[in-house]
Amino acid sequence: MKINGNEIRPGNVLEYNGALWIAVKCNPVKPGKGGAFNQVELKKVLDGTKLNERFRASESVEKVRLEQKDFTFLYEQEGKLVFMDSQSYEQLELQKDFIGDRAAFLQDGMTVTLELYENKPITISLPDQVVLTITKADPVLKRQTAVSSYKPAILENGIRILVPPFIESGERIIVDTNEITYLRRAD
Protein backbone atom coordinates (compact mmCIF):
# COMPACT_ATOMS: atom_id res chain seq x y z
CA MET A 1 0.00 0.00 0.00
CA LYS A 2 1.49 3.33 -1.08
CA ILE A 3 1.32 6.32 1.29
CA ASN A 4 2.49 9.90 0.88
CA GLY A 5 5.63 11.06 2.68
CA ASN A 6 3.64 13.30 5.03
CA GLU A 7 1.49 10.33 6.19
CA ILE A 8 4.42 8.38 7.71
CA ARG A 9 3.94 7.87 11.47
CA PRO A 10 6.15 6.28 14.18
CA GLY A 11 5.76 2.50 14.15
CA ASN A 12 5.02 2.28 10.40
CA VAL A 13 7.00 -0.40 8.59
CA LEU A 14 8.17 0.81 5.18
CA GLU A 15 9.85 -0.79 2.21
CA TYR A 16 12.49 1.74 1.20
CA ASN A 17 15.64 1.33 -0.89
CA GLY A 18 15.03 -2.43 -1.14
CA ALA A 19 14.92 -3.05 2.63
CA LEU A 20 12.41 -3.01 5.50
CA TRP A 21 12.56 -0.01 7.84
CA ILE A 22 10.57 0.99 10.94
CA ALA A 23 9.78 4.67 11.40
CA VAL A 24 11.09 5.60 14.86
CA LYS A 25 10.56 9.37 14.93
CA CYS A 26 8.69 11.69 12.60
CA ASN A 27 8.97 15.47 12.50
CA PRO A 28 6.66 17.27 10.05
CA VAL A 29 8.28 20.52 8.88
CA LYS A 30 6.52 23.42 7.16
CA PRO A 31 9.18 25.93 6.17
CA GLY A 32 8.23 29.50 5.33
CA LYS A 33 9.56 29.03 1.83
CA GLY A 34 9.25 25.83 -0.18
CA GLY A 35 7.13 22.72 0.25
CA ALA A 36 6.36 20.87 3.46
CA PHE A 37 8.24 17.67 4.26
CA ASN A 38 8.45 14.97 6.91
CA GLN A 39 11.85 14.39 8.57
CA VAL A 40 11.79 10.68 9.49
CA GLU A 41 14.26 8.62 11.53
CA LEU A 42 14.23 5.07 10.17
CA LYS A 43 15.64 1.90 11.74
CA LYS A 44 16.47 -1.07 9.54
CA VAL A 45 14.58 -4.17 10.66
CA LEU A 46 17.34 -6.71 9.99
CA ASP A 47 20.43 -5.09 11.51
CA GLY A 48 19.24 -1.98 13.40
CA THR A 49 21.04 0.53 11.14
CA LYS A 50 19.57 4.03 11.50
CA LEU A 51 18.87 6.51 8.73
CA ASN A 52 17.45 10.04 8.70
CA GLU A 53 15.46 10.72 5.57
CA ARG A 54 13.41 13.65 4.30
CA PHE A 55 10.12 12.74 2.58
CA ARG A 56 8.23 15.41 0.65
CA ALA A 57 4.43 15.35 0.71
CA SER A 58 4.42 14.57 -3.03
CA GLU A 59 6.66 11.48 -2.64
CA SER A 60 5.11 8.10 -2.03
CA VAL A 61 6.58 5.11 -0.19
CA GLU A 62 5.44 1.53 0.23
CA LYS A 63 3.87 0.85 3.63
CA VAL A 64 4.20 -2.83 4.51
CA ARG A 65 1.34 -4.67 6.12
CA LEU A 66 2.52 -7.10 8.75
CA GLU A 67 0.61 -10.23 9.64
CA GLN A 68 -0.03 -10.60 13.37
CA LYS A 69 -0.20 -14.10 14.82
CA ASP A 70 -0.49 -15.41 18.35
CA PHE A 71 2.14 -17.91 19.45
CA THR A 72 2.53 -19.85 22.69
CA PHE A 73 5.96 -20.00 24.33
CA LEU A 74 6.97 -23.63 24.89
CA TYR A 75 10.58 -23.77 26.11
CA GLU A 76 14.17 -22.54 25.75
CA GLN A 77 16.85 -24.82 24.34
CA GLU A 78 20.50 -23.99 23.62
CA GLY A 79 19.97 -20.24 23.27
CA LYS A 80 16.86 -20.67 21.13
CA LEU A 81 13.27 -19.98 22.14
CA VAL A 82 10.60 -22.35 20.82
CA PHE A 83 7.10 -21.05 20.11
CA MET A 84 3.99 -22.81 18.77
CA ASP A 85 1.45 -21.24 16.40
CA SER A 86 -1.89 -21.20 18.25
CA GLN A 87 -3.90 -22.13 15.13
CA SER A 88 -1.71 -24.48 13.04
CA TYR A 89 0.37 -25.94 15.93
CA GLU A 90 3.55 -25.42 13.88
CA GLN A 91 6.68 -24.70 15.92
CA LEU A 92 8.97 -21.72 15.38
CA GLU A 93 12.48 -21.25 16.81
CA LEU A 94 13.89 -17.77 17.46
CA GLN A 95 17.31 -16.75 18.75
CA LYS A 96 17.17 -15.50 22.34
CA ASP A 97 18.74 -12.16 21.34
CA PHE A 98 15.74 -11.53 19.01
CA ILE A 99 13.80 -10.60 22.16
CA GLY A 100 16.75 -9.29 24.18
CA ASP A 101 16.56 -8.67 27.93
CA ARG A 102 12.80 -9.18 28.00
CA ALA A 103 13.28 -12.91 27.25
CA ALA A 104 13.63 -13.40 31.01
CA PHE A 105 9.90 -12.66 31.36
CA LEU A 106 8.81 -15.54 29.12
CA GLN A 107 6.88 -18.19 31.03
CA ASP A 108 5.74 -21.65 29.88
CA GLY A 109 2.40 -21.37 28.08
CA MET A 110 2.61 -17.56 27.74
CA THR A 111 0.86 -16.15 24.66
CA VAL A 112 2.91 -13.64 22.64
CA THR A 113 2.11 -11.80 19.41
CA LEU A 114 4.56 -12.02 16.53
CA GLU A 115 4.43 -9.66 13.57
CA LEU A 116 5.43 -11.48 10.39
CA TYR A 117 6.43 -10.26 6.94
CA GLU A 118 6.32 -13.00 4.30
CA ASN A 119 6.26 -15.56 7.16
CA LYS A 120 9.46 -14.10 8.66
CA PRO A 121 9.25 -12.74 12.25
CA ILE A 122 9.92 -8.99 12.47
CA THR A 123 8.83 -8.00 16.00
CA ILE A 124 7.46 -9.70 19.11
CA SER A 125 5.08 -8.36 21.77
CA LEU A 126 5.01 -9.83 25.25
CA PRO A 127 2.12 -9.25 27.66
CA ASP A 128 2.49 -5.82 29.32
CA GLN A 129 2.38 -7.32 32.83
CA VAL A 130 3.51 -10.60 34.40
CA VAL A 131 3.19 -12.05 37.90
CA LEU A 132 6.48 -13.13 39.48
CA THR A 133 7.67 -14.22 42.93
CA ILE A 134 10.39 -12.37 44.82
CA THR A 135 13.17 -14.77 45.81
CA LYS A 136 15.32 -12.31 47.73
CA ALA A 137 14.57 -8.88 49.20
CA ASP A 138 16.65 -6.73 51.50
CA PRO A 139 15.24 -6.31 55.03
CA VAL A 140 13.46 -3.10 55.95
CA LEU A 141 15.48 -0.63 57.98
CA LYS A 142 13.65 1.12 60.83
CA ARG A 143 12.26 4.54 59.95
CA GLN A 144 12.94 3.86 56.27
CA THR A 145 9.23 4.19 55.46
CA ALA A 146 9.23 7.84 56.54
CA VAL A 147 10.79 8.70 53.21
CA SER A 148 9.48 7.42 49.90
CA SER A 149 12.20 4.90 49.12
CA TYR A 150 12.60 1.64 47.29
CA LYS A 151 14.83 -1.33 48.02
CA PRO A 152 16.43 -3.86 45.65
CA ALA A 153 14.87 -7.30 45.23
CA ILE A 154 15.57 -10.28 42.98
CA LEU A 155 12.77 -11.97 41.06
CA GLU A 156 12.42 -15.71 40.37
CA ASN A 157 13.76 -15.15 36.83
CA GLY A 158 16.96 -13.53 38.19
CA ILE A 159 16.05 -9.94 37.26
CA ARG A 160 16.91 -7.26 39.84
CA ILE A 161 14.13 -4.76 40.47
CA LEU A 162 13.31 -1.97 42.95
CA VAL A 163 10.30 -2.56 45.21
CA PRO A 164 8.65 -0.65 48.08
CA PRO A 165 10.00 -1.42 51.58
CA PHE A 166 6.90 -3.41 52.65
CA ILE A 167 7.50 -6.12 50.01
CA GLU A 168 9.25 -9.24 51.36
CA SER A 169 10.77 -12.45 49.98
CA GLY A 170 8.20 -14.98 48.79
CA GLU A 171 5.60 -12.36 47.80
CA ARG A 172 4.09 -12.37 44.34
CA ILE A 173 4.13 -9.04 42.51
CA ILE A 174 3.03 -7.68 39.13
CA VAL A 175 5.88 -6.38 36.96
CA ASP A 176 5.70 -4.14 33.88
CA THR A 177 7.60 -6.04 31.14
CA ASN A 178 8.23 -2.89 29.06
CA GLU A 179 9.77 -0.70 31.79
CA ILE A 180 10.90 -3.62 34.02
CA THR A 181 9.39 -1.95 37.08
CA TYR A 182 7.26 -2.96 40.07
CA LEU A 183 3.55 -2.15 39.66
CA ARG A 184 1.73 -3.69 42.64
CA ARG A 185 1.20 -6.81 44.72
CA ALA A 186 -0.50 -9.73 42.98
CA ASP A 187 -3.86 -10.86 44.37
mmCIF file with all atom_site columns, C-alpha atoms in Angstrom, residues 48-174:
data_model
loop_
_atom_site.group_PDB
_atom_site.id
_atom_site.type_symbol
_atom_site.label_atom_id
_atom_site.label_alt_id
_atom_site.label_comp_id
_atom_site.label_asym_id
_atom_site.label_entity_id
_atom_site.label_seq_id
_atom_site.pdbx_PDB_ins_code
_atom_site.Cartn_x
_atom_site.Cartn_y
_atom_site.Cartn_z
_atom_site.occupancy
_atom_site.B_iso_or_equiv
_atom_site.pdbx_formal_charge
_atom_site.auth_seq_id
_atom_site.auth_comp_id
_atom_site.auth_asym_id
_atom_site.auth_atom_id
_atom_site.pdbx_PDB_model_num
ATOM 1   C CA . GLY A 1 48  ? 19.244 -1.984  13.404 1.00 0.00 ? 48  GLY A CA 1
ATOM 2   C CA . THR A 1 49  ? 21.038 0.531   11.143 1.00 0.00 ? 49  THR A CA 1
ATOM 3   C CA . LYS A 1 50  ? 19.566 4.028   11.501 1.00 0.00 ? 50  LYS A CA 1
ATOM 4   C CA . LEU A 1 51  ? 18.869 6.505   8.726  1.00 0.00 ? 51  LEU A CA 1
ATOM 5   C CA . ASN A 1 52  ? 17.451 10.038  8.701  1.00 0.00 ? 52  ASN A CA 1
ATOM 6   C CA . GLU A 1 53  ? 15.459 10.720  5.573  1.00 0.00 ? 53  GLU A CA 1
ATOM 7   C CA . ARG A 1 54  ? 13.411 13.647  4.305  1.00 0.00 ? 54  ARG A CA 1
ATOM 8   C CA . PHE A 1 55  ? 10.124 12.741  2.583  1.00 0.00 ? 55  PHE A CA 1
ATOM 9   C CA . ARG A 1 56  ? 8.233  15.409  0.647  1.00 0.00 ? 56  ARG A CA 1
ATOM 10  C CA . ALA A 1 57  ? 4.430  15.347  0.709  1.00 0.00 ? 57  ALA A CA 1
ATOM 11  C CA . SER A 1 58  ? 4.419  14.572  -3.028 1.00 0.00 ? 58  SER A CA 1
ATOM 12  C CA . GLU A 1 59  ? 6.658  11.478  -2.644 1.00 0.00 ? 59  GLU A CA 1
ATOM 13  C CA . SER A 1 60  ? 5.114  8.097   -2.028 1.00 0.00 ? 60  SER A CA 1
ATOM 14  C CA . VAL A 1 61  ? 6.580  5.111   -0.187 1.00 0.00 ? 61  VAL A CA 1
ATOM 15  C CA . GLU A 1 62  ? 5.438  1.531   0.226  1.00 0.00 ? 62  GLU A CA 1
ATOM 16  C CA . LYS A 1 63  ? 3.870  0.852   3.627  1.00 0.00 ? 63  LYS A CA 1
ATOM 17  C CA . VAL A 1 64  ? 4.202  -2.830  4.513  1.00 0.00 ? 64  VAL A CA 1
ATOM 18  C CA . ARG A 1 65  ? 1.336  -4.673  6.121  1.00 0.00 ? 65  ARG A CA 1
ATOM 19  C CA . LEU A 1 66  ? 2.518  -7.100  8.747  1.00 0.00 ? 66  LEU A CA 1
ATOM 20  C CA . GLU A 1 67  ? 0.609  -10.228 9.639  1.00 0.00 ? 67  GLU A CA 1
ATOM 21  C CA . GLN A 1 68  ? -0.030 -10.595 13.373 1.00 0.00 ? 68  GLN A CA 1
ATOM 22  C CA . LYS A 1 69  ? -0.196 -14.104 14.818 1.00 0.00 ? 69  LYS A CA 1
ATOM 23  C CA . ASP A 1 70  ? -0.488 -15.405 18.352 1.00 0.00 ? 70  ASP A CA 1
ATOM 24  C CA . PHE A 1 71  ? 2.137  -17.914 19.447 1.00 0.00 ? 71  PHE A CA 1
ATOM 25  C CA . THR A 1 72  ? 2.535  -19.852 22.691 1.00 0.00 ? 72  THR A CA 1
ATOM 26  C CA . PHE A 1 73  ? 5.960  -19.998 24.326 1.00 0.00 ? 73  PHE A CA 1
ATOM 27  C CA . LEU A 1 74  ? 6.969  -23.627 24.892 1.00 0.00 ? 74  LEU A CA 1
ATOM 28  C CA . TYR A 1 75  ? 10.580 -23.772 26.111 1.00 0.00 ? 75  TYR A CA 1
ATOM 29  C CA . GLU A 1 76  ? 14.169 -22.540 25.752 1.00 0.00 ? 76  GLU A CA 1
ATOM 30  C CA . GLN A 1 77  ? 16.852 -24.819 24.342 1.00 0.00 ? 77  GLN A CA 1
ATOM 31  C CA . GLU A 1 78  ? 20.505 -23.990 23.623 1.00 0.00 ? 78  GLU A CA 1
ATOM 32  C CA . GLY A 1 79  ? 19.967 -20.237 23.266 1.00 0.00 ? 79  GLY A CA 1
ATOM 33  C CA . LYS A 1 80  ? 16.856 -20.673 21.134 1.00 0.00 ? 80  LYS A CA 1
ATOM 34  C CA . LEU A 1 81  ? 13.273 -19.978 22.140 1.00 0.00 ? 81  LEU A CA 1
ATOM 35  C CA . VAL A 1 82  ? 10.604 -22.346 20.821 1.00 0.00 ? 82  VAL A CA 1
ATOM 36  C CA . PHE A 1 83  ? 7.095  -21.052 20.111 1.00 0.00 ? 83  PHE A CA 1
ATOM 37  C CA . MET A 1 84  ? 3.994  -22.806 18.766 1.00 0.00 ? 84  MET A CA 1
ATOM 38  C CA . ASP A 1 85  ? 1.450  -21.240 16.404 1.00 0.00 ? 85  ASP A CA 1
ATOM 39  C CA . SER A 1 86  ? -1.893 -21.202 18.253 1.00 0.00 ? 86  SER A CA 1
ATOM 40  C CA . GLN A 1 87  ? -3.901 -22.134 15.126 1.00 0.00 ? 87  GLN A CA 1
ATOM 41  C CA . SER A 1 88  ? -1.708 -24.478 13.041 1.00 0.00 ? 88  SER A CA 1
ATOM 42  C CA . TYR A 1 89  ? 0.368  -25.938 15.931 1.00 0.00 ? 89  TYR A CA 1
ATOM 43  C CA . GLU A 1 90  ? 3.555  -25.424 13.883 1.00 0.00 ? 90  GLU A CA 1
ATOM 44  C CA . GLN A 1 91  ? 6.680  -24.705 15.919 1.00 0.00 ? 91  GLN A CA 1
ATOM 45  C CA . LEU A 1 92  ? 8.970  -21.722 15.379 1.00 0.00 ? 92  LEU A CA 1
ATOM 46  C CA . GLU A 1 93  ? 12.485 -21.253 16.807 1.00 0.00 ? 93  GLU A CA 1
ATOM 47  C CA . LEU A 1 94  ? 13.894 -17.774 17.456 1.00 0.00 ? 94  LEU A CA 1
ATOM 48  C CA . GLN A 1 95  ? 17.310 -16.753 18.746 1.00 0.00 ? 95  GLN A CA 1
ATOM 49  C CA . LYS A 1 96  ? 17.174 -15.504 22.336 1.00 0.00 ? 96  LYS A CA 1
ATOM 50  C CA . ASP A 1 97  ? 18.741 -12.164 21.339 1.00 0.00 ? 97  ASP A CA 1
ATOM 51  C CA . PHE A 1 98  ? 15.742 -11.528 19.009 1.00 0.00 ? 98  PHE A CA 1
ATOM 52  C CA . ILE A 1 99  ? 13.798 -10.598 22.165 1.00 0.00 ? 99  ILE A CA 1
ATOM 53  C CA . GLY A 1 100 ? 16.748 -9.289  24.178 1.00 0.00 ? 100 GLY A CA 1
ATOM 54  C CA . ASP A 1 101 ? 16.561 -8.666  27.933 1.00 0.00 ? 101 ASP A CA 1
ATOM 55  C CA . ARG A 1 102 ? 12.798 -9.177  28.003 1.00 0.00 ? 102 ARG A CA 1
ATOM 56  C CA . ALA A 1 103 ? 13.275 -12.908 27.249 1.00 0.00 ? 103 ALA A CA 1
ATOM 57  C CA . ALA A 1 104 ? 13.629 -13.404 31.014 1.00 0.00 ? 104 ALA A CA 1
ATOM 58  C CA . PHE A 1 105 ? 9.901  -12.657 31.359 1.00 0.00 ? 105 PHE A CA 1
ATOM 59  C CA . LEU A 1 106 ? 8.810  -15.543 29.116 1.00 0.00 ? 106 LEU A CA 1
ATOM 60  C CA . GLN A 1 107 ? 6.878  -18.188 31.028 1.00 0.00 ? 107 GLN A CA 1
ATOM 61  C CA . ASP A 1 108 ? 5.740  -21.646 29.882 1.00 0.00 ? 108 ASP A CA 1
ATOM 62  C CA . GLY A 1 109 ? 2.401  -21.375 28.084 1.00 0.00 ? 109 GLY A CA 1
ATOM 63  C CA . MET A 1 110 ? 2.613  -17.558 27.744 1.00 0.00 ? 110 MET A CA 1
ATOM 64  C CA . THR A 1 111 ? 0.863  -16.149 24.658 1.00 0.00 ? 111 THR A CA 1
ATOM 65  C CA . VAL A 1 112 ? 2.906  -13.641 22.643 1.00 0.00 ? 112 VAL A CA 1
ATOM 66  C CA . THR A 1 113 ? 2.113  -11.802 19.407 1.00 0.00 ? 113 THR A CA 1
ATOM 67  C CA . LEU A 1 114 ? 4.557  -12.016 16.528 1.00 0.00 ? 114 LEU A CA 1
ATOM 68  C CA . GLU A 1 115 ? 4.429  -9.659  13.570 1.00 0.00 ? 115 GLU A CA 1
ATOM 69  C CA . LEU A 1 116 ? 5.432  -11.478 10.393 1.00 0.00 ? 116 LEU A CA 1
ATOM 70  C CA . TYR A 1 117 ? 6.435  -10.261 6.944  1.00 0.00 ? 117 TYR A CA 1
ATOM 71  C CA . GLU A 1 118 ? 6.320  -13.001 4.298  1.00 0.00 ? 118 GLU A CA 1
ATOM 72  C CA . ASN A 1 119 ? 6.258  -15.559 7.160  1.00 0.00 ? 119 ASN A CA 1
ATOM 73  C CA . LYS A 1 120 ? 9.460  -14.103 8.658  1.00 0.00 ? 120 LYS A CA 1
ATOM 74  C CA . PRO A 1 121 ? 9.255  -12.738 12.245 1.00 0.00 ? 121 PRO A CA 1
ATOM 75  C CA . ILE A 1 122 ? 9.925  -8.986  12.471 1.00 0.00 ? 122 ILE A CA 1
ATOM 76  C CA . THR A 1 123 ? 8.834  -8.003  16.000 1.00 0.00 ? 123 THR A CA 1
ATOM 77  C CA . ILE A 1 124 ? 7.463  -9.703  19.113 1.00 0.00 ? 124 ILE A CA 1
ATOM 78  C CA . SER A 1 125 ? 5.084  -8.358  21.766 1.00 0.00 ? 125 SER A CA 1
ATOM 79  C CA . LEU A 1 126 ? 5.006  -9.834  25.251 1.00 0.00 ? 126 LEU A CA 1
ATOM 80  C CA . PRO A 1 127 ? 2.118  -9.252  27.656 1.00 0.00 ? 127 PRO A CA 1
ATOM 81  C CA . ASP A 1 128 ? 2.494  -5.824  29.315 1.00 0.00 ? 128 ASP A CA 1
ATOM 82  C CA . GLN A 1 129 ? 2.376  -7.317  32.827 1.00 0.00 ? 129 GLN A CA 1
ATOM 83  C CA . VAL A 1 130 ? 3.510  -10.598 34.396 1.00 0.00 ? 130 VAL A CA 1
ATOM 84  C CA . VAL A 1 131 ? 3.189  -12.048 37.896 1.00 0.00 ? 131 VAL A CA 1
ATOM 85  C CA . LEU A 1 132 ? 6.480  -13.133 39.480 1.00 0.00 ? 132 LEU A CA 1
ATOM 86  C CA . THR A 1 133 ? 7.670  -14.221 42.929 1.00 0.00 ? 133 THR A CA 1
ATOM 87  C CA . ILE A 1 134 ? 10.389 -12.367 44.816 1.00 0.00 ? 134 ILE A CA 1
ATOM 88  C CA . THR A 1 135 ? 13.166 -14.768 45.807 1.00 0.00 ? 135 THR A CA 1
ATOM 89  C CA . LYS A 1 136 ? 15.318 -12.307 47.732 1.00 0.00 ? 136 LYS A CA 1
ATOM 90  C CA . ALA A 1 137 ? 14.575 -8.878  49.201 1.00 0.00 ? 137 ALA A CA 1
ATOM 91  C CA . ASP A 1 138 ? 16.652 -6.727  51.504 1.00 0.00 ? 138 ASP A CA 1
ATOM 92  C CA . PRO A 1 139 ? 15.235 -6.313  55.033 1.00 0.00 ? 139 PRO A CA 1
ATOM 93  C CA . VAL A 1 140 ? 13.459 -3.096  55.952 1.00 0.00 ? 140 VAL A CA 1
ATOM 94  C CA . LEU A 1 141 ? 15.481 -0.632  57.984 1.00 0.00 ? 141 LEU A CA 1
ATOM 95  C CA . LYS A 1 142 ? 13.653 1.119   60.826 1.00 0.00 ? 142 LYS A CA 1
ATOM 96  C CA . ARG A 1 143 ? 12.261 4.542   59.951 1.00 0.00 ? 143 ARG A CA 1
ATOM 97  C CA . GLN A 1 144 ? 12.943 3.863   56.269 1.00 0.00 ? 144 GLN A CA 1
ATOM 98  C CA . THR A 1 145 ? 9.234  4.191   55.457 1.00 0.00 ? 145 THR A CA 1
ATOM 99  C CA . ALA A 1 146 ? 9.235  7.841   56.541 1.00 0.00 ? 146 ALA A CA 1
ATOM 100 C CA . VAL A 1 147 ? 10.786 8.699   53.209 1.00 0.00 ? 147 VAL A CA 1
ATOM 101 C CA . SER A 1 148 ? 9.477  7.421   49.905 1.00 0.00 ? 148 SER A CA 1
ATOM 102 C CA . SER A 1 149 ? 12.200 4.901   49.119 1.00 0.00 ? 149 SER A CA 1
ATOM 103 C CA . TYR A 1 150 ? 12.597 1.636   47.290 1.00 0.00 ? 150 TYR A CA 1
ATOM 104 C CA . LYS A 1 151 ? 14.825 -1.335  48.019 1.00 0.00 ? 151 LYS A CA 1
ATOM 105 C CA . PRO A 1 152 ? 16.431 -3.859  45.649 1.00 0.00 ? 152 PRO A CA 1
ATOM 106 C CA . ALA A 1 153 ? 14.873 -7.300  45.231 1.00 0.00 ? 153 ALA A CA 1
ATOM 107 C CA . ILE A 1 154 ? 15.575 -10.281 42.979 1.00 0.00 ? 154 ILE A CA 1
ATOM 108 C CA . LEU A 1 155 ? 12.768 -11.971 41.059 1.00 0.00 ? 155 LEU A CA 1
ATOM 109 C CA . GLU A 1 156 ? 12.424 -15.710 40.368 1.00 0.00 ? 156 GLU A CA 1
ATOM 110 C CA . ASN A 1 157 ? 13.765 -15.148 36.828 1.00 0.00 ? 157 ASN A CA 1
ATOM 111 C CA . GLY A 1 158 ? 16.965 -13.530 38.189 1.00 0.00 ? 158 GLY A CA 1
ATOM 112 C CA . ILE A 1 159 ? 16.045 -9.943  37.259 1.00 0.00 ? 159 ILE A CA 1
ATOM 113 C CA . ARG A 1 160 ? 16.912 -7.262  39.837 1.00 0.00 ? 160 ARG A CA 1
ATOM 114 C CA . ILE A 1 161 ? 14.130 -4.757  40.473 1.00 0.00 ? 161 ILE A CA 1
ATOM 115 C CA . LEU A 1 162 ? 13.312 -1.972  42.946 1.00 0.00 ? 162 LEU A CA 1
ATOM 116 C CA . VAL A 1 163 ? 10.296 -2.561  45.207 1.00 0.00 ? 163 VAL A CA 1
ATOM 117 C CA . PRO A 1 164 ? 8.647  -0.651  48.077 1.00 0.00 ? 164 PRO A CA 1
ATOM 118 C CA . PRO A 1 165 ? 9.995  -1.419  51.575 1.00 0.00 ? 165 PRO A CA 1
ATOM 119 C CA . PHE A 1 166 ? 6.904  -3.412  52.647 1.00 0.00 ? 166 PHE A CA 1
ATOM 120 C CA . ILE A 1 167 ? 7.501  -6.119  50.006 1.00 0.00 ? 167 ILE A CA 1
ATOM 121 C CA . GLU A 1 168 ? 9.250  -9.242  51.364 1.00 0.00 ? 168 GLU A CA 1
ATOM 122 C CA . SER A 1 169 ? 10.770 -12.449 49.983 1.00 0.00 ? 169 SER A CA 1
ATOM 123 C CA . GLY A 1 170 ? 8.199  -14.979 48.790 1.00 0.00 ? 170 GLY A CA 1
ATOM 124 C CA . GLU A 1 171 ? 5.601  -12.364 47.802 1.00 0.00 ? 171 GLU A CA 1
ATOM 125 C CA . ARG A 1 172 ? 4.087  -12.365 44.336 1.00 0.00 ? 172 ARG A CA 1
ATOM 126 C CA . ILE A 1 173 ? 4.129  -9.044  42.511 1.00 0.00 ? 173 ILE A CA 1
ATOM 127 C CA . ILE A 1 174 ? 3.030  -7.681  39.131 1.00 0.00 ? 174 ILE A CA 1
#
